[in-house]
């Protein structure tokens, strides 16, 4: 098949887009509301987009609590979503009112961040403390925006020392999970190496 993506004329029961852009890392976002209520939710429209300096991007499909909090406080944490924490990741995606603390809902512990006020997930082996750079509306054909790209600058990095071996982070040992299409996930459990040509 080869179809017009503006009309999205795929003719399949579900849009195959996310099954192609896969696996996508999951940014498990912790933030705090203006009134102090902590918030936690997974976002698979997420990736690193720059290394020097470190920038990341998140896609919000609709005006959700994470986006509201990030707009209000200009801060958030990206926690690493792992296979061990998969149930908690899923629970934290529940559609709940803004006054519900998803840390409590998922039975997780808040740990203080070092460079920002938003807490990280203590149980997660790695976290990126971020400050908001820019929120970019992504318009549809009518010029209306119901999707937003949130670009953040990483100002602090937490890594559980147990996963640093011989000066390198052992990504596969952390078993990060990633999202594919539909309800499918992938787990990073093995790594292989290939050097760029000189
Ligand atoms: C693995 C996973 C990935 C998700 N990725 C996104 C995403 O990239 N963007 C989005 O808007 N919602 C995404 N969702 C749905 C949000 O997690 C869900 O709407 C959540 O309630 C938002 O929480 P908030 O309102 O506290 O920000 C995802 C859900 C799951 C389970």
Coordinates of C-alpha atoms and ligand atoms in Angstrom, one line a residue:
X1 CA 0.0 0.0 0.0
X2 CA 1.0 3.6 -0.5
X3 CA -1.5 6.2 0.6
X4 CA -2.1 10.0 1.0
X5 CA -1.2 10.8 4.6
X6 CA -3.0 14.1 4.6
X7 CA -6.3 12.3 4.0
X8 CA -4.9 9.4 6.0
X9 CA -6.5 7.0 3.5
X10 CA -4.9 3.8 4.8
X11 CA -8.1 1.8 4.7
X12 CA -7.0 -0.3 7.7
X13 CA -8.9 -0.6 11.0
X14 CA -6.2 1.5 12.8
X15 CA -3.8 4.2 11.7
X16 CA -0.4 2.4 11.0
X17 CA 1.7 5.5 11.6
X18 CA 2.8 4.6 15.2
X19 CA 3.5 1.0 14.2
X20 CA 6.1 2.3 11.7
X21 CA 7.8 4.9 13.9
X22 CA 8.7 2.2 16.4
X23 CA 10.0 1.5 18.9
X24 CA 9.6 5.0 20.5
X25 CA 11.2 5.6 23.8
X26 CA 8.8 6.5 26.6
X27 CA 9.3 9.7 28.5
X28 CA 7.7 9.2 31.8
X29 CA 7.0 12.8 32.8
X30 CA 6.8 14.0 36.4
X31 CA 5.7 17.6 37.0
X32 CA 3.9 19.7 39.6
X33 CA 0.7 21.6 39.2
X34 CA 0.6 25.3 40.3
X35 CA -1.3 24.2 43.4
X36 CA 1.5 21.7 44.3
X37 CA -0.1 18.4 43.2
X38 CA 2.5 16.1 41.7
X39 CA 1.7 14.5 38.3
X40 CA 3.1 11.5 36.4
X41 CA 2.3 10.2 32.9
X42 CA 4.0 8.3 30.1
X43 CA 4.6 10.0 26.7
X44 CA 5.9 8.0 23.7
X45 CA 6.0 10.9 21.4
X46 CA 9.3 11.6 23.0
X47 CA 12.9 11.7 22.0
X48 CA 16.3 13.4 22.5
X49 CA 16.9 15.9 19.7
X50 CA 20.2 17.5 20.6
X51 CA 23.3 16.6 22.5
X52 CA 25.3 19.8 22.9
X53 CA 23.4 21.2 24.6
X54 CA 21.0 18.4 25.6
X55 CA 17.4 19.0 24.4
X56 CA 14.4 16.7 24.4
X57 CA 11.0 16.9 22.8
X58 CA 7.6 15.6 23.9
X59 CA 4.3 15.5 21.9
X60 CA 1.1 16.2 23.7
X61 CA -2.0 15.0 22.0
X62 CA -4.4 17.5 23.5
X63 CA -4.1 19.9 26.4
X64 CA -3.2 17.4 29.2
X65 CA -2.2 17.9 32.8
X66 CA 1.5 17.5 32.0
X67 CA 1.4 20.3 29.4
X68 CA -0.7 22.5 31.8
X69 CA 1.9 22.0 34.6
X70 CA 4.9 22.5 32.3
X71 CA 3.3 25.7 31.0
X72 CA 2.7 26.9 34.6
X73 CA 6.0 25.9 36.2
X74 CA 8.5 25.6 33.2
X75 CA 9.9 22.4 34.7
X76 CA 9.5 18.6 34.5
X77 CA 11.4 15.4 34.8
X78 CA 11.7 12.6 32.2
X79 CA 12.0 9.3 34.1
X80 CA 13.1 6.1 32.4
X81 CA 10.3 3.7 31.9
X82 CA 11.5 0.1 32.5
X83 CA 10.1 -3.4 32.2
X84 CA 10.2 -3.8 35.9
X85 CA 8.0 -0.7 36.3
X86 CA 5.7 -1.4 33.3
X87 CA 2.5 -1.8 35.4
X88 CA 3.2 1.5 37.2
X89 CA 3.9 3.2 33.9
X90 CA 0.5 1.9 32.6
X91 CA -1.4 2.9 35.8
X92 CA 0.1 6.4 35.6
X93 CA -1.5 6.8 32.1
X94 CA -5.0 6.6 33.6
X95 CA -7.4 9.4 32.7
X96 CA -7.8 11.0 36.1
X97 CA -8.6 14.5 37.4
X98 CA -5.7 17.0 37.9
X99 CA -5.9 16.7 41.7
X100 CA -5.0 13.0 41.6
X101 CA -1.4 12.3 42.4
X102 CA -0.3 9.5 40.0
X103 CA 2.7 8.7 42.2
X104 CA 0.3 7.6 44.9
X105 CA -2.1 5.9 42.4
X106 CA 0.8 3.8 41.1
X107 CA 2.4 3.1 44.5
X108 CA 5.6 5.0 43.6
X109 CA 7.9 7.1 45.7
X110 CA 8.9 10.7 45.0
X111 CA 12.6 11.5 45.1
X112 CA 13.8 15.2 45.2
X113 CA 15.4 16.4 42.0
X114 CA 18.7 18.3 42.4
X115 CA 18.2 21.2 39.9
X116 CA 14.4 21.7 39.8
X117 CA 11.4 21.4 42.1
X118 CA 9.5 18.7 40.2
X119 CA 10.3 15.3 41.8
X120 CA 11.6 12.2 40.0
X121 CA 10.4 8.6 40.4
X122 CA 12.7 7.1 43.0
X123 CA 12.2 3.5 41.6
X124 CA 13.3 4.5 38.1
X125 CA 17.0 3.9 37.3
X126 CA 17.5 7.2 35.4
X127 CA 16.0 10.6 35.1
X128 CA 16.5 13.9 33.1
X129 CA 15.6 17.1 35.0
X130 CA 14.4 19.5 32.4
X131 CA 13.5 23.2 32.0
X132 CA 11.0 24.3 29.4
X133 CA 12.5 25.9 26.3
X134 CA 9.5 26.2 24.0
X135 CA 6.0 25.0 23.4
X136 CA 5.2 24.7 19.7
X137 CA 1.6 24.3 18.5
X138 CA 1.2 21.8 15.6
X139 CA -1.7 23.0 13.5
X140 CA -4.1 20.8 11.5
X141 CA -5.4 21.7 8.0
X142 CA -7.8 24.4 9.4
X143 CA -4.9 26.0 11.3
X144 CA -6.3 24.8 14.7
X145 CA -3.8 23.3 17.1
X146 CA -4.8 20.4 19.4
X147 CA -1.3 18.9 19.4
X148 CA 1.8 20.5 20.9
X149 CA 5.5 19.8 20.9
X150 CA 7.2 20.6 24.2
X151 CA 10.9 21.2 23.9
X152 CA 12.9 21.1 27.1
X153 CA 16.6 21.6 28.0
X154 CA 18.1 19.0 30.3
X155 CA 19.6 20.7 33.3
X156 CA 20.3 17.6 35.5
X157 CA 20.9 13.9 34.9
X158 CA 20.3 11.1 37.5
X159 CA 21.7 7.6 37.0
X160 CA 21.5 4.8 39.5
X161 CA 25.2 4.0 40.0
X162 CA 24.4 0.2 39.9
X163 CA 23.9 0.6 36.1
X164 CA 27.3 2.3 35.5
X165 CA 29.8 -0.4 34.5
X166 CA 33.4 0.4 33.4
X167 CA 32.5 4.0 32.9
X168 CA 29.5 3.3 30.6
X169 CA 25.8 3.2 31.2
X170 CA 24.5 -0.4 30.7
X171 CA 21.3 0.5 28.9
X172 CA 20.2 -3.1 28.4
X173 CA 20.6 -3.9 32.1
X174 CA 18.0 -1.2 32.9
X175 CA 15.6 -2.9 30.5
X176 CA 13.9 0.3 29.1
X177 CA 10.5 -0.2 27.5
X178 CA 9.4 1.4 24.3
X179 CA 6.1 1.8 22.5
X180 CA 5.2 0.5 19.1
X181 CA 1.8 0.6 17.4
X182 CA -1.6 -0.4 19.0
X183 CA -0.9 -1.8 22.5
X184 CA 2.5 -3.2 21.6
X185 CA 5.7 -2.6 23.5
X186 CA 9.3 -3.5 23.1
X187 CA 11.9 -4.1 25.7
X188 CA 15.6 -3.3 25.2
X189 CA 17.5 -6.3 26.6
X190 CA 20.4 -6.7 24.3
X191 CA 22.9 -4.3 22.7
X192 CA 25.2 -4.8 19.7
X193 CA 27.9 -2.5 18.5
X194 CA 28.9 -1.1 15.1
X195 CA 31.5 1.6 14.5
X196 CA 31.1 4.4 12.0
X197 CA 33.4 4.3 9.1
X198 CA 36.5 6.6 9.6
Ligands
LIG1 C1 3.0 4.0 26.9 C2 2.1 5.2 26.7 C3 2.5 6.3 25.9 C4 1.8 7.4 25.7 N1 2.2 8.4 24.9 C5 1.5 9.6 24.8 C6 2.0 10.7 24.0 O1 3.1 10.6 23.4 N2 1.3 11.8 24.0 C7 0.1 11.9 24.6 O2 -0.5 13.0 24.5 N3 -0.4 10.9 25.4 C8 0.3 9.8 25.5 N4 -0.2 8.7 26.2 C9 -1.4 8.9 27.0 C10 -1.2 9.7 28.3 O3 -0.3 9.0 29.1 C11 -2.5 9.9 29.0 O4 -3.4 10.7 28.2 C12 -2.3 10.5 30.4 O5 -3.6 10.5 31.1 C13 -1.8 11.9 30.4 O6 -1.6 12.3 31.7 P1 -1.6 13.8 32.1 O7 -2.9 14.5 31.8 O8 -1.4 13.7 33.6 O9 -0.5 14.5 31.4 C14 0.5 7.5 26.4 C15 0.1 6.5 27.2 C16 0.8 5.3 27.3 C17 0.4 4.2 28.2

